[in-house]
mmCIF file of C-alpha atoms and ligand atoms in Angstrom:
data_model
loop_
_atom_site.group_PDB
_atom_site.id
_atom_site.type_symbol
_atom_site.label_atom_id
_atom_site.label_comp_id
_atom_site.label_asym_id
_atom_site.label_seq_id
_atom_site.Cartn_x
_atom_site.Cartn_y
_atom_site.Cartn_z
ATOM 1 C CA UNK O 249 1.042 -19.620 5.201
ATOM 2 C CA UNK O 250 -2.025 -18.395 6.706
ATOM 3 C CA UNK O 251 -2.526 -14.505 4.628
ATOM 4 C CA UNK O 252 -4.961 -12.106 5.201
ATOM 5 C CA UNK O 253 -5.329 -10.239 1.914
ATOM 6 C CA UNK O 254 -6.768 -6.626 1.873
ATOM 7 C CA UNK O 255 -6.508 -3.352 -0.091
ATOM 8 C CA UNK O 256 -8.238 -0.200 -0.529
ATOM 9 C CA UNK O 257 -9.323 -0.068 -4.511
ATOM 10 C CA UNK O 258 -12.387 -2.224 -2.909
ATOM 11 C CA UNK O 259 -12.994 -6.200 -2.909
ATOM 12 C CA UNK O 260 -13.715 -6.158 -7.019
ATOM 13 C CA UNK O 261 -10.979 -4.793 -7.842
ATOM 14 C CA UNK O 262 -8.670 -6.423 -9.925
ATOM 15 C CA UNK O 263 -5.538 -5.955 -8.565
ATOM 16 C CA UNK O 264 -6.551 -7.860 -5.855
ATOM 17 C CA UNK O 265 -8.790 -10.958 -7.354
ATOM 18 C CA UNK O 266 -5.122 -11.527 -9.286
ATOM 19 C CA UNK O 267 -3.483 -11.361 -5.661
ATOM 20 C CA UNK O 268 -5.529 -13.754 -4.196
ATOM 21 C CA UNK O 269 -5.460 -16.237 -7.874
ATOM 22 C CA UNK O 270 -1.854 -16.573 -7.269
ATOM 23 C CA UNK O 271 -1.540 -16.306 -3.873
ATOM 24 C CA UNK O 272 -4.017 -18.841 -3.424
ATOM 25 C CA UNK O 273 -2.255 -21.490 -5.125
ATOM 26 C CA UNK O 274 0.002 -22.079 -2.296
ATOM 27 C CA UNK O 275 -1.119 -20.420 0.675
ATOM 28 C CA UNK O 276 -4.231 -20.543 2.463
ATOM 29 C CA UNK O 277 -5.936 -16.549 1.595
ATOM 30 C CA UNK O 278 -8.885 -14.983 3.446
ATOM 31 C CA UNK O 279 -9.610 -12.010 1.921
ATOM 32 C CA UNK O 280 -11.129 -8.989 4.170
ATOM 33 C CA UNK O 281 -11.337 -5.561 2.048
ATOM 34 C CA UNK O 282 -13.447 -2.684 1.612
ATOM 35 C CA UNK O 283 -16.412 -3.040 -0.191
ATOM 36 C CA UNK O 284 -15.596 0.502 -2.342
ATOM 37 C CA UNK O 285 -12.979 2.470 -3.543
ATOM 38 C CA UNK O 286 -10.666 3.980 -0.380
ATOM 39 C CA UNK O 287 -7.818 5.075 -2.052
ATOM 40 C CA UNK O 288 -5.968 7.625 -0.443
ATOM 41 C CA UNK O 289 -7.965 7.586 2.976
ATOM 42 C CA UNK O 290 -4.820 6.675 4.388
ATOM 43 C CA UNK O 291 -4.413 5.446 7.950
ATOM 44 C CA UNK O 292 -8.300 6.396 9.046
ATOM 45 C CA UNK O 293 -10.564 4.170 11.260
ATOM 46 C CA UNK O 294 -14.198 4.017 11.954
ATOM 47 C CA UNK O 295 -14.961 5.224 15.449
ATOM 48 C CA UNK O 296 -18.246 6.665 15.202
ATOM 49 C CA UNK O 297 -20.195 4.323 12.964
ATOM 50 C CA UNK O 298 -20.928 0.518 12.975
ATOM 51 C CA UNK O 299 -18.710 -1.605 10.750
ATOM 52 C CA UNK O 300 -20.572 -4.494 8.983
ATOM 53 C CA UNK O 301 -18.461 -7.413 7.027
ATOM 54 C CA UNK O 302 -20.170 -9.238 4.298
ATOM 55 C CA UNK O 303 -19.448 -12.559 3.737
ATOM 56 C CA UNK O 304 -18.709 -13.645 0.314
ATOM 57 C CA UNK O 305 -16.729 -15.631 -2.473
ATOM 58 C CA UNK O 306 -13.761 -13.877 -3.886
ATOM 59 C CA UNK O 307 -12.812 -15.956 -6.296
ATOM 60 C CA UNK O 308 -13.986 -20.059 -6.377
ATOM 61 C CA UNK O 309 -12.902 -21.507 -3.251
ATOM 62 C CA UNK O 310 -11.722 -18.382 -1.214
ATOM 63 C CA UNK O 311 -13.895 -16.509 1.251
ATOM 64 C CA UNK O 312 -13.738 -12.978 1.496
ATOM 65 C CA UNK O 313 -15.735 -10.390 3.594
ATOM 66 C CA UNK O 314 -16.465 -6.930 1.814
ATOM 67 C CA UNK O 315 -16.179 -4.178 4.839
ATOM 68 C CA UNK O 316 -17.897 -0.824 4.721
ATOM 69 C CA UNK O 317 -14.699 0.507 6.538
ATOM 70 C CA UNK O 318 -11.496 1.615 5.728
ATOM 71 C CA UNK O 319 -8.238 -0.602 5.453
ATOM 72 C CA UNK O 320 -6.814 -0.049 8.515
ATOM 73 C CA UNK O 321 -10.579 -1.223 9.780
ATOM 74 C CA UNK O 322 -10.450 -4.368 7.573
ATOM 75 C CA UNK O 323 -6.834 -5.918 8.939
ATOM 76 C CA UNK O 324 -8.014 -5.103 12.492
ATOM 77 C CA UNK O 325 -11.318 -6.684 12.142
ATOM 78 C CA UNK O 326 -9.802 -9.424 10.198
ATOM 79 C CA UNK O 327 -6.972 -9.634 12.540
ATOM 80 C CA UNK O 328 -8.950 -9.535 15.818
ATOM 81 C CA UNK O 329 -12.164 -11.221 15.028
ATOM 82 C CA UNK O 330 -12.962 -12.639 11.419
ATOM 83 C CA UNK O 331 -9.499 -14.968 11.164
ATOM 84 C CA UNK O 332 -9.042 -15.129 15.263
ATOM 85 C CA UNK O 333 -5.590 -13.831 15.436
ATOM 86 C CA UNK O 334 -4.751 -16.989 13.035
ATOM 87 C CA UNK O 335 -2.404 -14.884 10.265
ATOM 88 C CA UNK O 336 0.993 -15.373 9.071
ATOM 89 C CA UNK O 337 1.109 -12.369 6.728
ATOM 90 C CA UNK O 338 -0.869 -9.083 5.773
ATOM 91 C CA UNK O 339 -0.599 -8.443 2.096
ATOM 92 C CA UNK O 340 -2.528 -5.141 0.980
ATOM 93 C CA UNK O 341 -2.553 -4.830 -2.654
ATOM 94 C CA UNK O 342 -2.033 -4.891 -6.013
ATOM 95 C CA UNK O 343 -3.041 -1.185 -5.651
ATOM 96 C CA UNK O 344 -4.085 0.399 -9.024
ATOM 97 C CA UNK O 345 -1.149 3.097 -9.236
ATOM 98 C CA UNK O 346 2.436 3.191 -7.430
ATOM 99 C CA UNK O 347 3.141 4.091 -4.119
ATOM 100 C CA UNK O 348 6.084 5.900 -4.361
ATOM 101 C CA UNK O 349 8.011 8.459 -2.040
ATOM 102 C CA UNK O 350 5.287 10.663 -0.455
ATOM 103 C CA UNK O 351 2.233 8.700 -1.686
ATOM 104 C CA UNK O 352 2.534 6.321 1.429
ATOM 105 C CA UNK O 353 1.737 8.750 3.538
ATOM 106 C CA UNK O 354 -2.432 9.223 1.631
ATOM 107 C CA UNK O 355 -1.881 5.680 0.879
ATOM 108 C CA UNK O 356 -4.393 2.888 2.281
ATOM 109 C CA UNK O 357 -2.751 0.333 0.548
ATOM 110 C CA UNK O 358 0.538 1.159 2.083
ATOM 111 C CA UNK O 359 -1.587 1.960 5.635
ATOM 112 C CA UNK O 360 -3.279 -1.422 5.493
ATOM 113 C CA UNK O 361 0.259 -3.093 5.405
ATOM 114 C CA UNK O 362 1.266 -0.015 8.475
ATOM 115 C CA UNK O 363 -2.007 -1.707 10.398
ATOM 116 C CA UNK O 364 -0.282 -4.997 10.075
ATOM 117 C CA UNK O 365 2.560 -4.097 11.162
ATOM 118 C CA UNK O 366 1.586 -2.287 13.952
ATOM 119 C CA UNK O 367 -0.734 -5.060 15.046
ATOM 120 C CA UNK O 368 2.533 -7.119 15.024
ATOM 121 C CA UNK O 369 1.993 -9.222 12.097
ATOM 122 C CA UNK O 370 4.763 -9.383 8.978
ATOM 123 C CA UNK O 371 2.741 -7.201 6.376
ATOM 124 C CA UNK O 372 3.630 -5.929 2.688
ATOM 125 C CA UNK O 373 2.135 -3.281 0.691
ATOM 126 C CA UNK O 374 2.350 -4.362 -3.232
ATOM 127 C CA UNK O 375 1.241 -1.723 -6.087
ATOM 128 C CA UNK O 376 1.504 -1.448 -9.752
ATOM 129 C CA UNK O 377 4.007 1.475 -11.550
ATOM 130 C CA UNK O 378 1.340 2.203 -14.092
ATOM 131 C CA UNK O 379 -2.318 2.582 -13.360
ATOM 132 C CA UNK O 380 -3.536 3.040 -17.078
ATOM 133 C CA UNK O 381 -1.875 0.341 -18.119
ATOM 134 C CA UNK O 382 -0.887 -1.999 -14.726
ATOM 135 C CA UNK O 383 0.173 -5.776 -15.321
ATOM 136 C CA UNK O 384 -1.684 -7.269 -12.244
ATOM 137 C CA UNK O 385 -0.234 -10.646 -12.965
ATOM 138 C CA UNK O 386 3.495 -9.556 -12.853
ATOM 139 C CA UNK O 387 3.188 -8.548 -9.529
ATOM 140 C CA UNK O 388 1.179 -10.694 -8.287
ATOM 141 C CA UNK O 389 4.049 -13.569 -10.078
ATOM 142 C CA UNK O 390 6.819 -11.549 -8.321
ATOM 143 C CA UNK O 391 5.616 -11.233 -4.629
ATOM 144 C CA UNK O 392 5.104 -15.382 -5.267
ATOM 145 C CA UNK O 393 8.466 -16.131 -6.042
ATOM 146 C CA UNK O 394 9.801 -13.192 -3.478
ATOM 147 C CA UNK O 395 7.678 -15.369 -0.918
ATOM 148 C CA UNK O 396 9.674 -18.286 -2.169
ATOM 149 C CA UNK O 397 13.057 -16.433 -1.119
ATOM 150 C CA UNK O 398 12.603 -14.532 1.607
ATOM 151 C CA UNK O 399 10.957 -15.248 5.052
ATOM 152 C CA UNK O 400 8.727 -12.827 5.999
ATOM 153 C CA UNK O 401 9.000 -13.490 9.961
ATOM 154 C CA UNK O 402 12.126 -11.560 9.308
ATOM 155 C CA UNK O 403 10.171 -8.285 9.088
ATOM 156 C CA UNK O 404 10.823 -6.752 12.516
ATOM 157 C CA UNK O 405 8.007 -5.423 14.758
ATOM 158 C CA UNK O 406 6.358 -2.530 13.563
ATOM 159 C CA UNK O 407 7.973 -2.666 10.400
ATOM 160 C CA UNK O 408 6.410 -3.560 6.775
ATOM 161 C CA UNK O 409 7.514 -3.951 2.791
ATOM 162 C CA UNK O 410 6.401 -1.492 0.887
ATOM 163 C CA UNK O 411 6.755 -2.971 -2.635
ATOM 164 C CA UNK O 412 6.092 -1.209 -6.491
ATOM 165 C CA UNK O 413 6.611 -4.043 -9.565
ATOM 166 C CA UNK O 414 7.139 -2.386 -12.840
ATOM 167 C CA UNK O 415 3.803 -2.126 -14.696
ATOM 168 C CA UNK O 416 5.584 -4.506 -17.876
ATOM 169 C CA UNK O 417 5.593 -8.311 -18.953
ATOM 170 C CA UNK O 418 6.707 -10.363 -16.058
ATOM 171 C CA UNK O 419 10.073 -11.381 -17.962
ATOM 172 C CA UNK O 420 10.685 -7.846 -18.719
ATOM 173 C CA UNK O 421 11.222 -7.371 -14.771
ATOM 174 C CA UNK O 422 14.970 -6.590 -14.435
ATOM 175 C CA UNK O 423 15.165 -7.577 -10.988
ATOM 176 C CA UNK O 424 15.073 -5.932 -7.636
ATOM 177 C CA UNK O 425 16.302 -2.940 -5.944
ATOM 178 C CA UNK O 426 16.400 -2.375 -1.655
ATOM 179 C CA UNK O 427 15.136 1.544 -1.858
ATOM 180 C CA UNK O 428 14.230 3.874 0.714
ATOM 181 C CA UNK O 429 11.072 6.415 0.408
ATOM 182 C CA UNK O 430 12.192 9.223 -2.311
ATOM 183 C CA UNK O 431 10.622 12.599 -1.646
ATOM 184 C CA UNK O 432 8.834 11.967 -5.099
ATOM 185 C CA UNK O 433 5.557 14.151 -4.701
ATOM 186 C CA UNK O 434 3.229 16.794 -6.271
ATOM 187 C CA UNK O 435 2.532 19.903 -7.388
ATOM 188 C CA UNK O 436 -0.904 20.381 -6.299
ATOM 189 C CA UNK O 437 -3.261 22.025 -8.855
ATOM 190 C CA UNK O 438 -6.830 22.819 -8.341
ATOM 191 C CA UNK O 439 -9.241 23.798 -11.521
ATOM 192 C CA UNK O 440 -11.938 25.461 -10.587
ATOM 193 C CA UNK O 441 -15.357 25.082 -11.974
ATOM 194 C CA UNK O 442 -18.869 25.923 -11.726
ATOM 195 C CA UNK O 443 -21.985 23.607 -10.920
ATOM 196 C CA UNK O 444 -25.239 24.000 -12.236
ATOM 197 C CA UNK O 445 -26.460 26.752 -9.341
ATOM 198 C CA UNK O 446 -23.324 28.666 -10.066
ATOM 199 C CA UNK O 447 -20.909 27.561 -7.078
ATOM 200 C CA UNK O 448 -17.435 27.655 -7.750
ATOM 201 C CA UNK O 449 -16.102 23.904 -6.599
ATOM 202 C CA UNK O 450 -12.650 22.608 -7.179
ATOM 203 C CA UNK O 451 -10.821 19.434 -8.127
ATOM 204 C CA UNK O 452 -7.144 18.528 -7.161
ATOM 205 C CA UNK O 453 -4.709 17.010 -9.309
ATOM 206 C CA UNK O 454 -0.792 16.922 -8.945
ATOM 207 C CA UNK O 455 1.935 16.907 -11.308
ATOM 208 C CA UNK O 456 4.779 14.817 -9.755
ATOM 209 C CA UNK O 457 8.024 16.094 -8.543
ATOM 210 C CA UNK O 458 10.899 13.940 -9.056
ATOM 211 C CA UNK O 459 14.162 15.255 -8.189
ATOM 212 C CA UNK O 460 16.009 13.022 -5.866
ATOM 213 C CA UNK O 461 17.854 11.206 -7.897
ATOM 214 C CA UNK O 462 20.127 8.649 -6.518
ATOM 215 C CA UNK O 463 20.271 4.809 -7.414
ATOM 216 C CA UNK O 464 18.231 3.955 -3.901
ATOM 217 C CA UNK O 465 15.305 6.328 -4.475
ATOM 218 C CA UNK O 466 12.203 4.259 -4.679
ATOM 219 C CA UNK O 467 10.905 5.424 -7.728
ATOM 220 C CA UNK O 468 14.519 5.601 -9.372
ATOM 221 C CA UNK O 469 13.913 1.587 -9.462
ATOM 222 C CA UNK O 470 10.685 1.525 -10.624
ATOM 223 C CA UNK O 471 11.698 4.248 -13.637
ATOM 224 C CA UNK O 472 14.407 1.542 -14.112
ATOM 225 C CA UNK O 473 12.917 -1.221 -14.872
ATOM 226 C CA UNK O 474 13.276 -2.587 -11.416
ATOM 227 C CA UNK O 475 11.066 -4.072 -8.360
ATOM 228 C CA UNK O 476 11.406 -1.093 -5.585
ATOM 229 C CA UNK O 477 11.301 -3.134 -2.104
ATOM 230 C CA UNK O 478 11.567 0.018 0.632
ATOM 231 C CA UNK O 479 11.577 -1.508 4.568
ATOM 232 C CA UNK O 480 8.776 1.090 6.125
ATOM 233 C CA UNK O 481 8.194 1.299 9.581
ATOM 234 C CA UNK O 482 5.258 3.052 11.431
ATOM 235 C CA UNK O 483 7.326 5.377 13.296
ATOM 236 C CA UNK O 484 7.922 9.020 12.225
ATOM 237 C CA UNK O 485 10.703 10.039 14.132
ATOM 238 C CA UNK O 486 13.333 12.472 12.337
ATOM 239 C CA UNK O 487 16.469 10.850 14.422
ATOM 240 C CA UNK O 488 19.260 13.540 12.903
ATOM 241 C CA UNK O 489 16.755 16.244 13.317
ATOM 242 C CA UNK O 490 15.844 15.228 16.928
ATOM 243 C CA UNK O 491 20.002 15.683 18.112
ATOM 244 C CA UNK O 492 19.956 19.064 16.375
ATOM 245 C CA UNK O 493 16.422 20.033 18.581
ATOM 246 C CA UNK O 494 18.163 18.320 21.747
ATOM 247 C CA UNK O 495 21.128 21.109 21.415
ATOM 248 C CA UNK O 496 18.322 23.907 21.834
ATOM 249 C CA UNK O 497 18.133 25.949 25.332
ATOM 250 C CA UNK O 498 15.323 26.951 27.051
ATOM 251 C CA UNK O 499 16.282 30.774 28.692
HETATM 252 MN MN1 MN L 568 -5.791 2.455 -4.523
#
């Protein structure tokens, strides 16, 4: 297959130069990626500056182009102009950290998947459980031998993986789970501190909120032992919630 490879810890990161090692061995990989950290930008574009891509050599052999841009701006670049509509398969990843219930909403890993999707390509989002201590090579292993099993011009239109491996040795992976997005989130905290002219600023952290517990909760997998594999889909629409608004009367 023909994969565009992108993610948003940057185009040194090494989540994704052990993507495109393994992924490279059997499928032709262009790599187009930020060229800084974007985590947690999400879905956002650049509109109002210029975008420049520059070329250069991932790893021996593959060809890569570092983006000032987001990665939402690095499929549809990539997409559209630098690999001419030529693609089989988006993979965004190995993000440095799980994405996990509410995190794919911040997340540009999971949004340059969305961007595949959306631009009607199949597309999957891969991260790591564990960020401090993250087993690149595991998932990069697994999301080989899933490509062995499965054939990704299954994923429907508009629809993408979103995929978290276990952050342990690859033959410590008990298997894998179909989930659906938990409502695993945060507690947002802010400490507050000064800087040197006496200005209060503050800096956000979360504790994480996990309390929906049942055996098809994305995260429930992951704290498991198992692959979480969750079918994502850009739309937002609440479907029970819309037939309860439909029964509401104007006058
Ligand atoms: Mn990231």
């Amino acid at each position: 297959m023909r994969i565009l490879v992108t993610n948003d810890d940057g185009i040194d990161a090494p989540g994704i130069i052990t993507l495109v090692k393994y992924l490279s061995r059997s499928h032709d990989v262009q790599v187009v990626a930020p060229d800084s950290q974007k985590s947690a930008i999400g879905h956002a574009i650049t509109i109002r500056t210029p975008i420049w891509a520059k070329e250069t050599e991932v790893i021996d052999g593959v060809k890569g182009y570092a983006v000032n841009g987001t990665p939402a701006d690095c499929v549809k670049l990539g997409l559209e102009v630098l690999m001419d509509g030529n693609v089989d398969l988006v993979v965004s990843g190995i993000n440095e950290g799980p994405n996990l219930g509410t995190d794919i909403l911040y997340s540009g890993t999971v949004s340059g998947a969305l961007e595949g999707a959306l631009m009607g390509k199949p597309s999957i989002a891969i991260s790591c459980s564990n960020q401090s201590d993250p087993h690149y090579e595991s998932a990069a292993k697994f999301l080989v031998d899933f490509l062995e099993v499965f054939n990704v011009a299954e994923i429907p239109r508009f629809s993408a993986l979103n995929v978290n491996v276990p952050s342990v040795p690859y033959d410590k992976i008990r298997g894998w789970r179909i989930t659906r997005q938990s409502s695993r989130r945060y507690r947002d905290k802010f400490e507050a501190r000064k800087d040197p002219f006496g200005n209060t600023y503050y800096w956000m952290f979360g504790e994480i909120i996990e309390d929906d517990e049942s055996d098809d909760a994305d995260y429930v997998a992951i704290n498991n032992g198992y692959v979480s594999i969750t079918p994502i889909s850009v739309f937002l629409t609440d479907w029970d919630f819309m037939e309860k608004l439909k029964e509401v009367k104007w006058g």
